[in-house]
C-alpha positions as a printed Julia matrix, in Angstrom:
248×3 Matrix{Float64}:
 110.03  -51.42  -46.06
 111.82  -54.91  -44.88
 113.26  -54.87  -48.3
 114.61  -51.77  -47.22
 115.96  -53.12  -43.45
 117.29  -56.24  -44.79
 119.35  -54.07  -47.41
 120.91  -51.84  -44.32
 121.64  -54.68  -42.72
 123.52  -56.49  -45.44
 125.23  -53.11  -46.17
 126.33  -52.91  -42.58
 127.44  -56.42  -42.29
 129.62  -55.44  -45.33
 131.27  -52.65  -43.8
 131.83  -54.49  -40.15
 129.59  -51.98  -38.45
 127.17  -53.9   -35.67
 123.99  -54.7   -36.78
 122.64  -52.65  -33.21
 124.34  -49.41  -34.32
 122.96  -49.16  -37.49
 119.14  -50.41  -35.72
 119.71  -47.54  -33.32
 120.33  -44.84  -35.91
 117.45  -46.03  -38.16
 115.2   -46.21  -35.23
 113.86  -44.22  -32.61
 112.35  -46.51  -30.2
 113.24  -46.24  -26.29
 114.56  -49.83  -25.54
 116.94  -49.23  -28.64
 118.03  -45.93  -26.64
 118.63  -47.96  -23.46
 120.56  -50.8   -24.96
 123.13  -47.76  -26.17
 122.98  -46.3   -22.11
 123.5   -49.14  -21.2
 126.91  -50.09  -22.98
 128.14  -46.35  -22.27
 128.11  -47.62  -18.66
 129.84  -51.1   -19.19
 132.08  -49.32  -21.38
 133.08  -46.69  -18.09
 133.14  -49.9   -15.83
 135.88  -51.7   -17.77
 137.6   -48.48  -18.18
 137.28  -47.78  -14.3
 138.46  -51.47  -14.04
 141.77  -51.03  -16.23
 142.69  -47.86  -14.11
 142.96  -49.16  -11.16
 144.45  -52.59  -12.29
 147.2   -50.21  -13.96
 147.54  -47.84  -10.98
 147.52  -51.19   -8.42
 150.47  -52.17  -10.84
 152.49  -48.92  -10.31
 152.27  -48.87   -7.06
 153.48  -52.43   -7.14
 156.48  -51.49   -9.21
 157.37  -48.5    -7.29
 157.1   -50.44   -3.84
 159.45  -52.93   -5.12
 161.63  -50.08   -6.64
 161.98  -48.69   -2.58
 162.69  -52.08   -1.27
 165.6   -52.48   -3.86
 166.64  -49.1    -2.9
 166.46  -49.92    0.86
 168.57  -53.02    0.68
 170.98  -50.76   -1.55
 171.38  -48.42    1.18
 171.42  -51.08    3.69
 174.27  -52.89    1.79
 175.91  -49.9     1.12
 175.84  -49.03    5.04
 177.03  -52.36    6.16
 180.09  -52.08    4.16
 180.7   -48.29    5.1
 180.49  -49.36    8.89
 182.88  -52.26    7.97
 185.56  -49.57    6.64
 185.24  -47.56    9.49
 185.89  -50.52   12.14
 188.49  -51.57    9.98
 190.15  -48.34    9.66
 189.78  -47.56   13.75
 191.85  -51.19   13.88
 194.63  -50.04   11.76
 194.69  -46.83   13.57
 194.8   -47.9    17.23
 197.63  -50.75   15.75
 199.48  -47.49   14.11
 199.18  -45.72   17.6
 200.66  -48.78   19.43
 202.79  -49.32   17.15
 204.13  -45.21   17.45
 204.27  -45.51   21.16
 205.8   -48.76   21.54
 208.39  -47.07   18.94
 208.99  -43.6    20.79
 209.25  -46.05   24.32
 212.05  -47.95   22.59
 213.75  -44.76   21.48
 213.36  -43.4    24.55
 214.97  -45.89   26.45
 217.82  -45.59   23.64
 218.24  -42.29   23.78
 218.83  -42.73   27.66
 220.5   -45.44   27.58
 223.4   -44.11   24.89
 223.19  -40.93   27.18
 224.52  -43.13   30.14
 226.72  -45.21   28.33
 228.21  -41.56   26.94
 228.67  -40.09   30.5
 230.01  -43.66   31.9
 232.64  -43.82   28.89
 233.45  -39.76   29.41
 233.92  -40.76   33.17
 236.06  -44.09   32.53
 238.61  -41.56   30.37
 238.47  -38.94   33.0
 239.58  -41.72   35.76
 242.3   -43.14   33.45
 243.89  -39.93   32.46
 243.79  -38.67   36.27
 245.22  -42.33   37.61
 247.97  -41.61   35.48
 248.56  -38.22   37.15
 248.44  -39.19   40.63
 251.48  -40.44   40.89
 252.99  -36.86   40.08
 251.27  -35.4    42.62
 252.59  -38.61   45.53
 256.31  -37.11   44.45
 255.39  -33.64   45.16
 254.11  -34.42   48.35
 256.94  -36.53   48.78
 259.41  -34.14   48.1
 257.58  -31.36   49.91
 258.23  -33.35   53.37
 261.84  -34.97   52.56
 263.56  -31.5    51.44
 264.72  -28.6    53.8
 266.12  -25.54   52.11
 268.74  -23.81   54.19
 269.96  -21.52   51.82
 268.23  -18.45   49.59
 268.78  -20.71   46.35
 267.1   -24.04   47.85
 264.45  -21.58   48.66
 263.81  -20.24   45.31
 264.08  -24.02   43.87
 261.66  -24.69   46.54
 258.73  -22.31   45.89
 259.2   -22.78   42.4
 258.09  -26.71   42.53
 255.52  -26.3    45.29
 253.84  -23.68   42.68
 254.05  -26.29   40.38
 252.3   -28.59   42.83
 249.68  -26.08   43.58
 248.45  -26.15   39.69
 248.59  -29.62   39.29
 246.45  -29.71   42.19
 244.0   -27.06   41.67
 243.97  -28.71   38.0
 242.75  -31.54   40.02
 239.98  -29.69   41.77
 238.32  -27.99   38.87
 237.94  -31.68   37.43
 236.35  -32.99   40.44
 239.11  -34.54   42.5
 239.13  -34.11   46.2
 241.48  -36.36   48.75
 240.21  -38.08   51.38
 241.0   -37.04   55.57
 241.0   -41.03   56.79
 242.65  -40.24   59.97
 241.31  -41.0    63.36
 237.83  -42.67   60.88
 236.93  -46.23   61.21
 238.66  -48.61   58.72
 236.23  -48.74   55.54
 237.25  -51.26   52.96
 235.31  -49.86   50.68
 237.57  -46.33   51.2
 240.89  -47.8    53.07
 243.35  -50.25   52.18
 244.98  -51.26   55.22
 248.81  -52.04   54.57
 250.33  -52.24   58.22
 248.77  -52.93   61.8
 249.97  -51.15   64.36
 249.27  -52.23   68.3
 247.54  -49.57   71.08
 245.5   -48.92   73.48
 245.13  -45.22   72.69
 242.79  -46.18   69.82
 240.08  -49.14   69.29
 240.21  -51.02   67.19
 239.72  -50.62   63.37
 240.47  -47.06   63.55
 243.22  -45.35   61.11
 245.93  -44.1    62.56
 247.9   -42.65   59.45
 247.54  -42.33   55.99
 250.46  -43.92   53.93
 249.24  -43.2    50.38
 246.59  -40.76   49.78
 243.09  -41.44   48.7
 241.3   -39.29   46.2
 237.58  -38.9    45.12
 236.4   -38.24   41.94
 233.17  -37.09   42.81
 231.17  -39.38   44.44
 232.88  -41.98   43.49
 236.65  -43.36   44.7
 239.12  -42.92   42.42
 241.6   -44.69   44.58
 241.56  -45.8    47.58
 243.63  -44.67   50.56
 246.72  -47.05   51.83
 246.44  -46.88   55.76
 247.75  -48.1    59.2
 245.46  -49.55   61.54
 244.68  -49.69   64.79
 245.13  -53.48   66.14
 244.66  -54.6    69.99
 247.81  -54.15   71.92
 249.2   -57.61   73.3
 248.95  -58.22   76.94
 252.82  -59.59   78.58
 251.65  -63.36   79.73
 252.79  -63.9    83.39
 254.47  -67.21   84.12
 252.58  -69.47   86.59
 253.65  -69.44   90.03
 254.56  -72.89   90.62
 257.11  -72.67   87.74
 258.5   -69.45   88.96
 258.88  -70.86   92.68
 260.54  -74.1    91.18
 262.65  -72.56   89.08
 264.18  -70.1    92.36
 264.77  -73.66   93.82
């Protein structure tokens, strides 16, 4: 019989099988039996062991993993919210920019506007100055000239319905004349040519119009050649003393 175990063993060395395997399956004792329990439940331990080192180590990945992912987003936020201020900045700059621009224009477009009417009104003035004069012979010769016969008559209508065109030409263009008599003396209005002493009037105060005046609007378009009103001169008396020596 130990001729027999030692043989088993050596054949089990042989094939690397452990010595306690080969025990247990040749014997049938109880403490061989527990030995076998027994490494069934070191065997589960270890195994228990290595599944939660391996799950401890996935969590540990995947918890890294989310605080990569975190800091992603985070980064990836930042730099959004960085656009977006930036973009606001260009826009409110763009916006300034627009209304400073439409401001400007605006105070082009009126400003070519007044400059328009201003030039429109300067040729207006010009062309009517030249005109006047015309109309100072009419009235001229409208005063001066008496017809006596049927012929001077005719002549005479004829020109004054001239005159009357020319001067409702005038009107339709916005010239009016200006009344000066019996007003104060305006030099803004009057141009006072001759000076003419009484006490009928005060002072300053026009007493006939030499040249008419006209409007041309609101505005003079020429002003009106008067005679003015001046303080009539007292007659100085001589002193008595030279009067009484002079009798002597």
């Amino acid at each position: 019989m130990i001729d027999e175990n030692k043989q088993i063993n050596n054949t089990s060395q042989q094939l690397g099988e452990p010595t306690e395997v080969k025990q247990a399956m040749k014997s049938d004792s109880p403490a061989q039996i527990n030995f076998n329990e027994s490494g069934s439940e070191v065997t589960e331990q270890v195994a228990a062991q290595t599944n939660i080192s391996g799950d401890t180590a996935v969590n540990s990945e995947n918890s890294v993993a989310a605080t990569e992912k975190t800091e992603v987003e985070r980064a990836a936020l930042a730099e959004l919210t960085q656009q977006i201020e930036s973009v606001k900045t260009q826009l409110e700059e763009r916006s300034t920019q627009y209304m400073r621009i439409a401001a400007d224009f605006e105070n082009y477009r009126k400003r070519t506007s007044k400059e328009k009417e201003d030039l429109e009104l300067q040729v207006k003035r010009n062309t009517i100055l030249e005109l006047l004069p015309i109309v100072d012979n009419f009235e001229r010769a409208r005063s001066h000239l008496k017809p006596q016969s049927d012929a001077e008559m005719t002549m005479h209508k004829s020109y004054q319905g001239v005159y009357k065109q020319l001067v409702d030409s005038l009107k339709r263009l916005g010239v009016s004349p200006m009344r000066p008599e019996g007003q104060e003396f305006n030099p803004n209005l009057h141009e006072a040519v001759m000076r003419e002493p009484t006490d009928e009037h005060p002072e300053g105060t026009v007493l006939e119009e030499l040249v008419r005046g006209y409007y041309l609007g609101d505005r003079v378009l020429r002003h009106a050649m008067v005679k003015v009103a001046a303080p009539k001169e007292d007659t100085p008396f001589a002193p008595e003393d030279q009067s009484s020596s002079a009798s002597s």
